[in-house]
Short mmCIF file of C-alpha atoms and ligand atoms in Angstrom, two decimals:
data_model
loop_
_atom_site.label_atom_id
_atom_site.label_comp_id
_atom_site.label_asym_id
_atom_site.label_seq_id
_atom_site.Cartn_x
_atom_site.Cartn_y
_atom_site.Cartn_z
CA MET A 22 9.58 -39.51 -84.69
CA GLN A 23 7.92 -42.86 -84.13
CA SER A 24 4.45 -42.74 -82.60
CA ARG A 25 3.91 -44.30 -79.19
CA MET A 26 0.43 -45.42 -80.19
CA ARG A 27 0.24 -49.14 -80.87
CA PRO A 28 -2.62 -50.45 -83.06
CA GLU A 29 -4.07 -52.42 -80.13
CA TYR A 30 -4.81 -49.13 -78.34
CA TYR A 31 -7.49 -48.57 -81.00
CA LEU A 32 -8.66 -52.16 -81.38
CA SER A 33 -8.47 -54.11 -78.15
CA GLN A 34 -11.49 -54.61 -75.90
CA GLU A 35 -9.13 -55.10 -72.96
CA ILE A 36 -7.50 -51.73 -73.57
CA PHE A 37 -10.98 -50.21 -73.93
CA GLU A 38 -11.96 -51.51 -70.47
CA ARG A 39 -8.69 -50.19 -69.08
CA GLU A 40 -9.35 -46.75 -70.55
CA GLN A 41 -12.83 -46.72 -69.06
CA ALA A 42 -11.39 -47.57 -65.64
CA LYS A 43 -8.18 -45.54 -65.68
CA ILE A 44 -9.26 -42.46 -67.67
CA PHE A 45 -13.06 -42.15 -67.81
CA ARG A 46 -13.69 -43.22 -64.22
CA LYS A 47 -10.88 -41.01 -62.92
CA THR A 48 -11.16 -37.68 -64.72
CA TRP A 49 -13.81 -34.96 -64.86
CA LEU A 50 -16.19 -35.72 -67.72
CA PHE A 51 -18.43 -33.26 -69.50
CA ALA A 52 -21.96 -34.31 -68.51
CA GLY A 53 -24.24 -31.80 -70.25
CA LEU A 54 -25.44 -28.24 -69.96
CA LYS A 55 -27.56 -26.58 -67.30
CA ALA A 56 -29.86 -25.38 -70.12
CA LEU A 57 -30.89 -29.00 -70.79
CA ILE A 58 -32.44 -29.24 -67.30
CA PRO A 59 -33.25 -25.60 -66.49
CA ASP A 60 -35.99 -26.11 -63.87
CA HIS A 61 -36.28 -27.76 -60.48
CA GLY A 62 -37.19 -31.42 -60.92
CA ASN A 63 -35.73 -31.71 -64.45
CA THR A 64 -33.47 -34.72 -64.99
CA MET A 65 -31.40 -36.21 -67.80
CA VAL A 66 -29.55 -39.48 -68.15
CA ARG A 67 -26.02 -39.35 -69.53
CA MET A 68 -23.83 -42.33 -70.45
CA LEU A 69 -20.52 -41.74 -68.65
CA ALA A 70 -17.73 -44.32 -68.63
CA GLY A 71 -20.28 -46.95 -69.63
CA PHE A 72 -22.73 -46.12 -66.81
CA PRO A 73 -26.08 -44.36 -67.02
CA VAL A 74 -25.73 -41.34 -64.72
CA THR A 75 -28.82 -39.31 -63.81
CA ILE A 76 -28.18 -35.58 -63.58
CA SER A 77 -30.91 -33.61 -61.83
CA ASN A 78 -31.75 -30.04 -61.00
CA HIS A 79 -32.75 -29.73 -57.36
CA TYR A 80 -33.82 -26.10 -56.78
CA GLY A 81 -30.92 -24.91 -58.95
CA VAL A 82 -28.41 -27.30 -57.37
CA PHE A 83 -27.19 -29.94 -59.81
CA GLN A 84 -26.79 -33.52 -58.61
CA ALA A 85 -25.44 -36.68 -60.22
CA HIS A 86 -26.41 -40.25 -59.30
CA HIS A 87 -25.45 -43.67 -60.55
CA GLY A 88 -28.15 -45.89 -59.07
CA GLN A 89 -28.53 -44.67 -55.48
CA GLU A 90 -24.95 -43.50 -55.30
CA ALA A 91 -24.19 -39.78 -55.45
CA GLN A 92 -21.31 -38.79 -57.77
CA ALA A 93 -19.11 -35.73 -57.69
CA ILE A 94 -20.47 -32.95 -59.91
CA GLN A 95 -19.11 -29.49 -60.64
CA ALA A 96 -20.78 -26.67 -62.56
CA VAL A 97 -18.43 -24.50 -64.60
CA GLY A 98 -20.62 -21.69 -65.88
CA GLN A 99 -23.26 -23.45 -68.02
CA LEU A 100 -21.23 -26.66 -68.21
CA LEU A 101 -21.63 -29.65 -65.93
CA PHE A 102 -18.75 -32.01 -65.19
CA VAL A 103 -19.00 -35.30 -63.30
CA ASN A 104 -16.26 -37.40 -61.76
CA LEU A 105 -17.06 -41.07 -61.11
CA ALA A 106 -14.01 -41.88 -59.00
CA PRO A 107 -14.71 -42.96 -55.40
CA ASP A 108 -12.09 -40.40 -54.38
CA PRO A 109 -12.28 -37.78 -57.16
CA MET A 110 -9.26 -35.66 -57.95
CA PRO A 111 -9.79 -31.95 -57.24
CA ILE A 112 -11.11 -30.34 -60.46
CA HIS A 113 -8.16 -27.94 -60.49
CA ASP A 114 -5.83 -30.95 -60.78
CA HIS A 115 -7.56 -31.60 -64.10
CA PHE A 116 -8.35 -28.06 -65.27
CA SER A 117 -5.82 -25.31 -64.63
CA PRO A 118 -7.26 -22.17 -63.00
CA SER A 119 -6.96 -20.24 -66.28
CA PHE A 120 -8.65 -23.00 -68.32
CA PHE A 121 -11.38 -23.30 -65.70
CA SER A 122 -12.10 -19.57 -65.70
CA SER A 123 -12.01 -19.41 -69.51
CA LEU A 124 -14.64 -22.17 -69.71
CA GLU A 125 -16.65 -20.43 -67.04
CA SER A 126 -16.45 -17.07 -68.74
CA CYS A 127 -17.48 -18.22 -72.21
CA SER A 128 -20.24 -20.56 -71.09
CA THR A 129 -21.71 -17.90 -68.82
CA ALA A 130 -22.16 -15.74 -71.93
CA TRP A 131 -24.38 -18.36 -73.59
CA GLY A 132 -28.13 -18.19 -74.03
CA SER A 133 -30.58 -20.86 -72.95
CA GLU A 134 -31.57 -22.42 -76.28
CA VAL A 135 -29.62 -25.57 -77.22
CA LEU A 136 -29.72 -27.69 -80.37
CA HIS A 137 -28.64 -31.27 -79.89
CA THR A 138 -28.07 -34.37 -81.98
CA VAL A 139 -25.87 -37.50 -82.02
CA TRP A 140 -23.85 -39.18 -84.77
CA HIS A 141 -22.85 -42.79 -84.39
CA ALA A 142 -19.30 -42.86 -85.71
CA LYS A 143 -17.22 -45.95 -86.44
CA PHE A 144 -13.82 -45.00 -85.06
CA ASN A 145 -11.89 -45.04 -81.81
CA TRP A 146 -12.47 -41.94 -79.65
CA LYS A 147 -8.73 -41.11 -79.48
CA LEU A 148 -8.54 -40.47 -83.21
CA ILE A 149 -10.72 -37.39 -82.89
CA PHE A 150 -8.46 -35.84 -80.26
CA GLU A 151 -5.41 -36.52 -82.38
CA ASN A 152 -7.21 -34.88 -85.29
CA LEU A 153 -8.24 -31.82 -83.24
CA ARG A 154 -4.70 -31.19 -82.08
CA ASP A 155 -3.31 -31.49 -85.60
CA MET A 156 -4.22 -28.14 -87.09
CA ASN A 157 -2.47 -29.05 -90.33
CA HIS A 158 -5.33 -31.37 -91.20
CA VAL A 159 -7.61 -28.42 -91.91
CA ARG A 160 -5.89 -27.40 -95.09
CA PHE A 161 -5.73 -30.96 -96.44
CA LEU A 162 -9.11 -32.23 -95.37
CA HIS A 163 -11.35 -29.17 -95.44
CA GLY A 164 -9.73 -27.49 -98.43
CA GLY A 165 -13.13 -26.94 -100.03
CA ASN A 166 -14.60 -24.60 -97.47
CA PHE A 167 -13.12 -24.03 -94.02
CA ALA A 168 -9.49 -23.61 -95.08
CA ASN A 169 -10.33 -20.88 -97.56
CA TYR A 170 -11.93 -18.97 -94.77
CA LEU A 171 -9.46 -19.49 -91.92
CA ASP A 172 -5.72 -20.00 -91.80
CA MET A 173 -5.45 -22.69 -89.12
CA THR A 174 -1.72 -23.31 -89.19
CA ILE A 175 -0.42 -22.70 -85.67
CA PRO A 176 3.35 -22.88 -85.04
CA VAL A 177 4.54 -25.42 -82.45
CA PRO A 178 7.44 -24.34 -80.20
CA GLU A 179 10.57 -26.42 -80.75
CA GLU A 180 11.09 -27.05 -77.01
CA LEU A 181 7.70 -28.74 -76.92
CA ALA A 182 8.66 -31.14 -79.70
CA GLU A 183 11.91 -31.96 -77.93
CA GLU A 184 10.20 -32.52 -74.62
CA ALA A 185 7.60 -34.76 -76.26
CA ALA A 186 10.38 -36.92 -77.70
CA GLN A 187 11.65 -37.78 -74.19
CA PRO A 188 10.12 -40.58 -72.14
CA LEU A 189 7.93 -39.63 -69.16
CA ASP A 190 10.28 -40.26 -66.22
CA ASP A 191 7.97 -39.19 -63.45
CA THR A 192 4.92 -41.46 -63.57
CA SER A 193 3.36 -40.29 -60.31
CA ALA A 194 -0.33 -39.30 -60.23
CA GLN A 195 0.80 -35.71 -59.91
CA SER A 196 2.89 -35.88 -63.05
CA LEU A 197 0.08 -37.56 -65.01
CA ARG A 198 -2.42 -34.95 -63.85
CA ALA A 199 -0.04 -32.22 -64.93
CA ALA A 200 0.09 -33.84 -68.39
CA ILE A 201 -3.67 -33.69 -68.96
CA ARG A 202 -3.84 -30.22 -67.43
CA ARG A 203 -1.54 -29.04 -70.21
CA PHE A 204 -3.61 -30.78 -72.83
CA ASN A 205 -6.77 -28.95 -71.71
CA TRP A 206 -6.41 -25.51 -73.05
CA GLY A 207 -8.62 -23.05 -74.77
CA GLY A 208 -9.94 -19.61 -75.44
CA ALA A 209 -8.53 -17.29 -78.07
CA THR A 210 -6.47 -19.04 -80.75
CA PRO A 211 -3.99 -17.13 -82.93
CA VAL A 212 -6.40 -17.69 -85.84
CA LEU A 213 -8.07 -14.51 -87.05
CA ILE A 214 -11.33 -14.41 -88.99
CA PRO A 215 -10.62 -11.74 -91.57
CA HIS A 216 -13.89 -11.88 -93.48
CA ARG A 217 -16.57 -12.91 -91.05
CA ARG A 218 -19.85 -13.33 -92.86
CA LYS A 219 -22.12 -10.93 -91.03
CA VAL A 220 -25.63 -12.29 -90.75
CA PRO A 221 -28.34 -10.13 -89.17
CA TRP A 222 -28.67 -12.09 -85.91
CA HIS A 223 -25.00 -11.42 -85.07
CA ALA A 224 -26.11 -7.90 -84.18
CA MET A 225 -28.81 -9.29 -81.86
CA VAL A 226 -26.51 -11.19 -79.47
CA GLN A 227 -23.66 -10.21 -77.17
CA PRO A 228 -20.64 -12.05 -78.62
CA TRP A 229 -18.02 -13.53 -76.29
CA GLY A 230 -14.36 -12.60 -76.60
CA GLY A 231 -14.62 -9.28 -78.38
CA GLU A 232 -12.38 -10.12 -81.35
CA ASP A 233 -12.88 -11.54 -84.84
CA ARG A 234 -10.97 -14.64 -83.83
CA TYR A 235 -11.43 -18.40 -83.82
CA TYR A 236 -12.15 -19.66 -80.28
CA ASP A 237 -11.52 -23.22 -79.28
CA TRP A 238 -11.42 -25.31 -76.08
CA LEU A 239 -10.42 -28.90 -75.53
CA ALA A 240 -11.28 -30.68 -72.30
CA TYR A 241 -9.74 -34.13 -72.33
CA PRO A 242 -11.17 -36.76 -72.54
CA ASN A 243 -14.63 -35.98 -73.91
CA LEU A 244 -15.31 -32.34 -74.83
CA HIS A 245 -14.42 -29.93 -77.60
CA ILE A 246 -15.91 -26.43 -77.88
CA ALA A 247 -15.40 -24.09 -80.81
CA SER A 248 -16.70 -20.84 -82.18
CA GLY A 249 -15.91 -20.16 -85.83
CA ASN A 250 -17.90 -16.93 -85.95
CA ALA A 251 -16.04 -14.87 -83.35
CA GLY A 252 -18.06 -15.86 -80.29
CA HIS A 253 -21.57 -15.35 -81.69
CA SER A 254 -22.44 -19.02 -81.43
CA PHE A 255 -20.65 -22.10 -80.14
CA THR A 256 -20.53 -25.77 -80.98
CA LEU A 257 -19.88 -28.37 -78.33
CA GLU A 258 -18.85 -31.85 -79.33
CA CYS A 259 -18.99 -34.59 -76.72
CA TYR A 260 -17.31 -37.92 -77.48
CA THR A 261 -18.63 -41.04 -75.82
CA PRO A 262 -16.65 -44.23 -76.45
CA VAL A 263 -19.03 -47.11 -77.10
CA SER A 264 -16.48 -49.80 -78.03
CA PRO A 265 -12.94 -49.77 -79.45
CA GLY A 266 -14.28 -49.04 -82.93
CA ARG A 267 -17.37 -46.99 -82.06
CA THR A 268 -17.77 -43.50 -80.71
CA ASP A 269 -20.94 -41.48 -80.28
CA VAL A 270 -20.29 -37.90 -81.34
CA GLU A 271 -22.83 -35.64 -79.72
CA LEU A 272 -23.24 -32.19 -81.14
CA PHE A 273 -24.67 -29.16 -79.35
CA TRP A 274 -25.12 -25.66 -80.78
CA ILE A 275 -25.77 -22.67 -78.57
CA MET A 276 -25.87 -18.93 -79.18
CA ALA A 277 -24.32 -16.10 -77.22
CA ARG A 278 -26.99 -14.44 -75.08
CA LYS A 279 -29.55 -12.40 -77.02
CA THR A 280 -29.62 -8.64 -76.59
CA GLN A 281 -33.07 -8.52 -78.19
CA ASP A 282 -35.74 -11.14 -78.67
CA PHE A 283 -36.11 -12.84 -82.04
CA ASP A 284 -38.06 -15.92 -83.00
CA PHE A 285 -35.78 -17.50 -85.62
CA SER A 286 -32.78 -18.28 -83.38
CA SER A 287 -33.27 -22.06 -83.63
CA GLN A 288 -33.18 -21.73 -87.43
CA ALA A 289 -29.93 -19.76 -87.20
CA LEU A 290 -28.44 -22.47 -84.99
CA LEU A 291 -29.77 -25.14 -87.35
CA ALA A 292 -27.94 -23.44 -90.23
CA ASN A 293 -24.79 -23.52 -88.04
CA MET A 294 -25.36 -27.19 -87.34
CA HIS A 295 -25.78 -28.03 -91.02
CA GLY A 296 -22.51 -26.20 -91.71
CA SER A 297 -20.66 -28.18 -89.06
CA LYS A 298 -22.33 -31.38 -90.24
CA GLN A 299 -20.48 -30.88 -93.49
CA ILE A 300 -17.09 -30.04 -91.94
CA VAL A 301 -17.15 -32.56 -89.08
CA GLY A 302 -18.58 -35.03 -91.60
CA GLU A 303 -15.29 -34.72 -93.51
CA ASP A 304 -13.36 -35.45 -90.30
CA ILE A 305 -15.58 -38.41 -89.43
CA ALA A 306 -15.28 -39.94 -92.91
CA MET A 307 -11.48 -39.66 -92.76
CA LEU A 308 -11.24 -41.06 -89.20
CA GLU A 309 -13.53 -43.96 -90.10
CA ALA A 310 -11.26 -44.71 -93.06
CA VAL A 311 -8.23 -44.70 -90.70
CA GLN A 312 -9.97 -46.99 -88.22
CA ASN A 313 -11.02 -49.26 -91.05
CA VAL A 314 -7.44 -50.07 -92.13
CA LEU A 315 -6.06 -50.54 -88.60
CA HIS A 316 -5.06 -54.09 -87.69
CA SER A 317 -2.88 -55.59 -84.99
CA ARG A 318 0.27 -55.63 -87.14
CA ALA A 319 -0.28 -52.24 -88.79
CA PRO A 320 2.98 -50.25 -88.86
CA MET A 321 3.39 -47.54 -86.21
CA PRO A 322 3.02 -44.12 -87.83
CA HIS A 323 5.66 -41.39 -87.84
CA GLN A 324 4.79 -38.03 -86.36
CA GLY A 325 6.02 -34.55 -87.14
CA ALA A 326 7.07 -31.84 -84.70
CA TYR A 327 3.66 -30.20 -85.24
CA GLU A 328 2.14 -33.16 -83.38
CA ALA A 329 4.03 -32.37 -80.15
CA GLN A 330 0.80 -31.73 -78.23
CA ASN A 331 -0.46 -35.15 -79.21
CA ARG A 332 2.85 -36.77 -78.37
CA LEU A 333 2.70 -35.30 -74.85
CA ILE A 334 -0.74 -36.75 -74.17
CA GLU A 335 0.19 -40.03 -75.85
CA ARG A 336 3.18 -40.35 -73.52
CA CYS A 337 0.81 -40.01 -70.58
CA TYR A 338 -1.75 -42.36 -72.18
CA ALA A 339 0.81 -45.11 -72.87
CA THR A 340 2.01 -44.88 -69.26
CA LEU A 341 -1.55 -45.38 -68.02
CA MET A 342 -2.18 -48.33 -70.31
CA ASP A 343 1.15 -50.11 -69.91
CA THR A 344 1.96 -49.59 -66.22
CA GLU A 345 0.09 -49.59 -62.91
CA SER A 346 0.43 -45.79 -62.65
CA GLU A 347 -2.82 -43.92 -62.08
CA PHE A 348 -4.16 -40.38 -62.09
CA MET B 8 -55.64 -5.69 -117.42
CA LYS B 9 -54.73 -6.23 -113.78
CA SER B 10 -51.28 -7.51 -112.91
CA ARG B 11 -50.40 -10.60 -110.88
CA TRP B 12 -46.88 -10.19 -109.56
CA VAL B 13 -45.42 -13.50 -108.46
CA VAL B 14 -42.58 -12.34 -106.21
CA GLY B 15 -39.83 -14.43 -104.65
CA THR B 16 -36.84 -16.58 -105.51
CA GLY B 17 -35.69 -20.07 -106.51
CA ASP B 18 -37.44 -23.06 -108.09
CA TYR B 19 -40.64 -22.48 -106.16
CA LEU B 20 -40.92 -19.02 -107.73
CA ASP B 21 -40.84 -20.68 -111.17
CA LEU B 22 -43.39 -23.24 -110.10
CA ALA B 23 -45.79 -20.64 -108.72
CA TYR B 24 -45.33 -18.39 -111.75
CA HIS B 25 -46.24 -21.19 -114.17
CA ALA B 26 -49.21 -22.20 -112.04
CA TRP B 27 -50.58 -18.62 -112.03
CA THR B 28 -49.91 -18.21 -115.77
CA GLN B 29 -51.90 -21.33 -116.62
CA ALA B 30 -54.72 -20.43 -114.28
CA SER B 31 -55.45 -16.82 -115.16
CA ALA B 32 -56.33 -15.75 -118.68
CA THR B 33 -57.57 -12.36 -117.47
CA GLU B 34 -54.42 -11.20 -115.68
CA ASP B 35 -50.99 -10.06 -116.73
CA VAL B 36 -48.84 -12.52 -114.75
CA GLN B 37 -45.28 -11.40 -114.11
CA LYS B 38 -42.41 -13.13 -112.34
CA ILE B 39 -40.28 -10.92 -110.10
CA THR B 40 -37.10 -12.25 -108.50
CA VAL B 41 -36.07 -10.61 -105.23
CA PRO B 42 -32.27 -10.73 -104.91
CA GLN B 43 -30.70 -11.99 -101.66
CA GLY B 44 -27.37 -10.50 -100.54
CA ALA B 45 -24.35 -12.31 -99.06
CA ASP B 46 -25.97 -11.84 -95.64
CA TYR B 47 -29.15 -13.49 -97.03
CA GLU B 48 -31.09 -10.24 -96.69
CA PHE B 49 -33.66 -9.40 -99.38
CA ASP B 50 -33.35 -6.32 -101.55
CA LEU B 51 -36.88 -4.96 -101.14
CA SER B 52 -36.58 -2.07 -103.58
CA ILE B 53 -38.64 -4.00 -106.15
CA PHE B 54 -41.78 -3.33 -104.08
CA ASP B 55 -41.43 0.41 -104.76
CA THR B 56 -42.49 -0.20 -108.36
CA LEU B 57 -45.67 -2.17 -107.51
CA HIS B 58 -49.00 -0.60 -106.54
CA PRO B 59 -51.98 -2.37 -104.91
CA GLU B 60 -54.43 -0.52 -107.20
CA LEU B 61 -52.81 -2.00 -110.31
CA GLY B 62 -52.51 -5.61 -109.26
CA ASP B 63 -51.94 -8.20 -106.58
CA VAL B 64 -48.85 -9.94 -105.24
CA PHE B 65 -48.22 -13.64 -104.60
CA ILE B 66 -45.13 -14.38 -102.50
CA ALA B 67 -43.20 -17.47 -103.65
CA VAL B 68 -40.17 -18.28 -101.50
CA ASP B 69 -39.47 -21.90 -100.58
CA ASP B 70 -38.86 -23.43 -97.13
CA ARG B 71 -35.45 -21.80 -96.67
CA PHE B 72 -34.60 -20.74 -93.13
CA GLY B 73 -37.59 -22.64 -91.75
CA ASN B 74 -40.08 -20.73 -93.93
CA PHE B 75 -39.05 -17.47 -92.24
CA LYS B 76 -37.83 -15.93 -95.50
CA ARG B 77 -41.24 -16.43 -97.16
CA MET B 78 -42.87 -14.98 -94.04
CA GLU B 79 -40.59 -11.95 -94.22
CA LEU B 80 -41.66 -11.06 -97.78
CA PHE B 81 -45.29 -11.87 -96.96
CA ARG B 82 -45.24 -9.29 -94.14
CA VAL B 83 -43.64 -6.68 -96.37
CA ALA B 84 -46.35 -7.17 -99.00
CA LEU B 85 -49.09 -7.06 -96.38
CA GLU B 86 -47.73 -3.81 -94.92
CA ARG B 87 -47.77 -2.30 -98.38
CA GLY B 88 -51.47 -2.99 -98.76
CA PHE B 89 -51.57 -5.97 -101.13
CA THR B 90 -54.45 -8.44 -100.89
CA LEU B 91 -52.26 -11.55 -101.29
CA SER B 92 -54.87 -13.92 -102.73
CA SER B 93 -54.28 -17.64 -102.48
CA PHE B 94 -53.59 -19.94 -105.38
CA VAL B 95 -55.73 -23.09 -105.51
CA SER B 96 -55.06 -25.32 -108.52
CA ALA B 97 -58.14 -26.09 -110.62
CA ASN B 98 -57.04 -29.74 -110.41
CA ALA B 99 -56.92 -29.82 -106.60
CA ASP B 100 -59.76 -31.40 -104.65
CA VAL B 101 -60.52 -28.92 -101.91
CA ALA B 102 -63.58 -29.42 -99.68
CA SER B 103 -65.93 -26.51 -100.21
CA GLU B 104 -66.06 -25.43 -96.57
CA ALA B 105 -62.30 -25.70 -95.99
CA LYS B 106 -60.82 -22.39 -94.83
CA ILE B 107 -57.83 -21.16 -96.82
CA GLY B 108 -55.79 -18.13 -95.66
CA LYS B 109 -53.89 -15.45 -97.62
CA ASN B 110 -50.99 -16.34 -99.89
CA VAL B 111 -51.63 -20.07 -99.57
CA PHE B 112 -50.56 -22.30 -102.50
CA ILE B 113 -52.39 -25.55 -103.19
CA GLY B 114 -50.92 -27.57 -106.04
CA PRO B 115 -52.57 -29.92 -108.57
CA GLN B 116 -53.97 -33.24 -107.31
CA ALA B 117 -53.74 -32.08 -103.71
CA ILE B 118 -56.67 -33.25 -101.58
CA ILE B 119 -57.93 -31.11 -98.71
CA GLY B 120 -60.59 -32.85 -96.60
CA HIS B 121 -63.71 -31.33 -95.11
CA HIS B 122 -63.42 -28.73 -92.34
CA CYS B 123 -59.69 -28.30 -92.84
CA LYS B 124 -58.12 -24.97 -91.99
CA ILE B 125 -55.01 -23.86 -93.85
CA GLU B 126 -53.63 -20.64 -92.46
CA TYR B 127 -51.86 -17.86 -94.33
CA ASN B 128 -48.61 -18.28 -96.23
CA SER B 129 -48.70 -22.10 -96.18
CA VAL B 130 -47.80 -24.25 -99.17
CA VAL B 131 -49.38 -27.62 -99.99
CA HIS B 132 -47.59 -29.08 -103.00
CA ALA B 133 -48.93 -31.34 -105.74
CA GLY B 134 -50.48 -34.62 -104.69
CA ALA B 135 -50.35 -33.99 -100.94
CA GLN B 136 -53.34 -35.27 -99.00
CA ILE B 137 -54.66 -33.50 -95.91
CA GLY B 138 -57.27 -35.49 -93.98
CA ALA B 139 -60.53 -34.03 -92.71
CA ASN B 140 -60.57 -31.59 -89.78
CA SER B 141 -56.83 -31.01 -89.94
CA HIS B 142 -55.34 -27.63 -89.15
CA LEU B 143 -52.20 -26.22 -90.78
CA ARG B 144 -51.00 -23.08 -89.05
CA ALA B 145 -49.22 -20.22 -90.80
CA SER B 146 -46.20 -20.59 -93.08
CA VAL B 147 -46.17 -24.38 -93.24
CA TRP B 148 -44.47 -26.24 -96.14
CA ILE B 149 -45.91 -29.58 -97.31
CA GLU B 150 -43.96 -31.31 -100.07
CA PRO B 151 -45.43 -33.31 -102.96
CA GLY B 152 -47.22 -36.53 -102.08
CA VAL B 153 -47.12 -36.10 -98.30
CA GLN B 154 -49.97 -37.91 -96.57
CA ILE B 155 -51.51 -36.33 -93.51
CA GLY B 156 -54.30 -38.07 -91.63
CA SER B 157 -57.39 -36.43 -90.19
CA ARG B 158 -57.49 -34.20 -87.09
CA VAL B 159 -53.78 -33.49 -87.46
CA GLU B 160 -52.44 -30.17 -86.16
CA ILE B 161 -49.35 -28.72 -87.76
CA GLY B 162 -47.55 -25.86 -86.01
CA THR B 163 -46.34 -22.67 -87.70
CA HIS B 164 -43.26 -22.90 -89.92
CA ALA B 165 -43.28 -26.72 -89.90
CA ILE B 166 -41.88 -28.59 -92.91
CA ILE B 167 -43.15 -32.02 -94.00
CA ARG B 168 -41.07 -33.62 -96.71
CA THR B 169 -41.94 -36.13 -99.41
CA GLY B 170 -42.22 -39.64 -98.04
CA ALA B 171 -43.58 -38.59 -94.65
CA ILE B 172 -46.91 -39.98 -93.48
CA VAL B 173 -48.48 -38.34 -90.46
CA ARG B 174 -50.99 -40.51 -88.62
CA SER B 175 -54.44 -39.14 -87.72
CA GLY B 176 -54.72 -37.14 -84.51
CA ILE B 177 -51.01 -36.25 -84.27
CA LYS B 178 -49.75 -32.80 -83.23
CA VAL B 179 -46.66 -31.59 -85.07
CA GLY B 180 -44.94 -28.79 -83.12
CA LYS B 181 -44.06 -25.41 -84.55
CA GLY B 182 -40.85 -25.26 -86.53
CA ALA B 183 -40.63 -29.07 -86.73
CA GLU B 184 -39.18 -30.66 -89.85
CA LEU B 185 -40.28 -34.18 -90.78
CA GLY B 186 -37.66 -35.12 -93.36
CA TRP B 187 -37.24 -38.84 -92.73
CA PRO B 188 -39.49 -40.78 -95.11
CA GLN B 189 -41.48 -42.76 -92.53
CA LEU B 190 -44.71 -42.98 -90.60
CA TYR B 191 -44.91 -40.43 -87.77
CA SER B 192 -47.27 -41.85 -85.18
CA ALA B 193 -46.46 -39.83 -82.04
CA ASP B 194 -46.67 -36.10 -81.33
CA ILE B 195 -43.59 -34.15 -82.44
CA ALA B 196 -42.11 -31.55 -80.04
CA ASP B 197 -41.61 -27.97 -81.27
CA LYS B 198 -38.54 -27.45 -83.50
CA THR B 199 -37.62 -31.15 -83.70
CA VAL B 200 -35.79 -31.80 -86.98
CA TYR B 201 -35.66 -35.16 -88.75
CA ASP B 202 -33.05 -34.61 -91.47
CA THR B 203 -31.84 -37.54 -93.60
CA ARG B 204 -28.19 -36.42 -93.25
CA TYR B 205 -28.31 -37.15 -89.51
CA ASP B 206 -28.36 -40.42 -87.54
CA GLU B 207 -30.70 -39.05 -84.88
CA PRO B 208 -33.29 -36.26 -84.77
CA ILE B 209 -32.10 -32.78 -83.84
CA LEU B 210 -33.79 -31.67 -80.63
CA VAL B 211 -34.10 -28.15 -79.28
CA TYR B 212 -34.05 -27.44 -75.55
CA GLY B 213 -35.08 -24.13 -73.97
CA SER B 214 -35.71 -20.95 -75.95
FE1 LIG C 21 -11.45 -31.11 -88.97
#
């Protein structure tokens, strides 16, 4: 199957502005964690859709402002989401009730210590979503470590591939919202962790999920959450488009809530972060190489049935970029 | 002859063993490796064969896990009644009134200024310079050639890597890691990590 993604979607400044207006200023964006501003009077500034947005804690109520203007904000457990639209879509139009409650459930199980850093990557933000929804990449790209530890191949239903091959006939806001709602899913994956390395602190926290399983959430357009150690700690990746060829990849690590106090938790999370630095570093290097060879007359790639999830979101994306349809 | 058991793991164990061997003609210096399992836990059974009446222990584990692994063995040895004397190289220049805690290592050509305080289990490698009136808290790791100004305070478990220069009067928070080779001229918050593999420092919020 021919991809719907034209090279200009990854290269053009005009498309970038259109994405900022039609996706990032319309949808609910991850805007940080409550644990970053835990006390009354704490504030943080987040770059959302190209604007600095101040998030503040006002006696436990979280508020978002761009300049003097209040913006819609919604707490989902520990997570904060902001919508910059003048008339924001209801959050359940973006997150299905089951996705919403899964996010709420896992993030409520988190502790209050957060590690944070940023990598300045040289690729278009969409490449990382395409990569995340292509589980086959794990075995080819991370053969050295991750793939030996987890079998990430997840079968794709045939109906999905067939549906993704059809054009999107209904281009109403409702239909487009339904498309991203399907793309946001998460929780337990079919991937089991057969030989979880048991480190002592695992016994000192209350893990989320209750199974030796890989957990994973994707909230389009800017958040990915994963737990590769069966819910004992979690990584959050937030993607902030800077320009067509630049994306800031923010990385957070957070532990499930402690059941006893211990003073080396930040070191345990730092070890987690160094591990993900290696794995996500492999992704980033590959995506930067892809971005590097893109040019306006680059051939359109072919996609396999396993990329059906991506094809569904790409169908919605192309509609947004090429027509006047809106969320 | 009394024994000097240099106990730990890795390259730093070798380094400490050779330093003790060169320094003490009157002791039987032995190197003892403590194995670490797949879960990184130490096998402590080696301590059952050592007795405080027959010798002393020096713990030599590097900065792994934010110096917590060295601290772990240090506590075990302390509980078992060992004195845990410090090692100060004969070629180091240590001000006479500087205070040096238990199990501290000070390498050759290190300079420790007057009225410095270096708390237990800290390591100051070869050629590092610590300015006058500075205070290193417990279990700190200072790599070779690091330059630290005067009146500097370094929190417990902090790591300062080769190439770092810490300006006088600066406070480095506990658990911080200064790994970017540069001048640090502002206070560093607890647990902040400057690691050369990263584009930006790693910050820790909450606890
Ligand atoms: Fe990957």
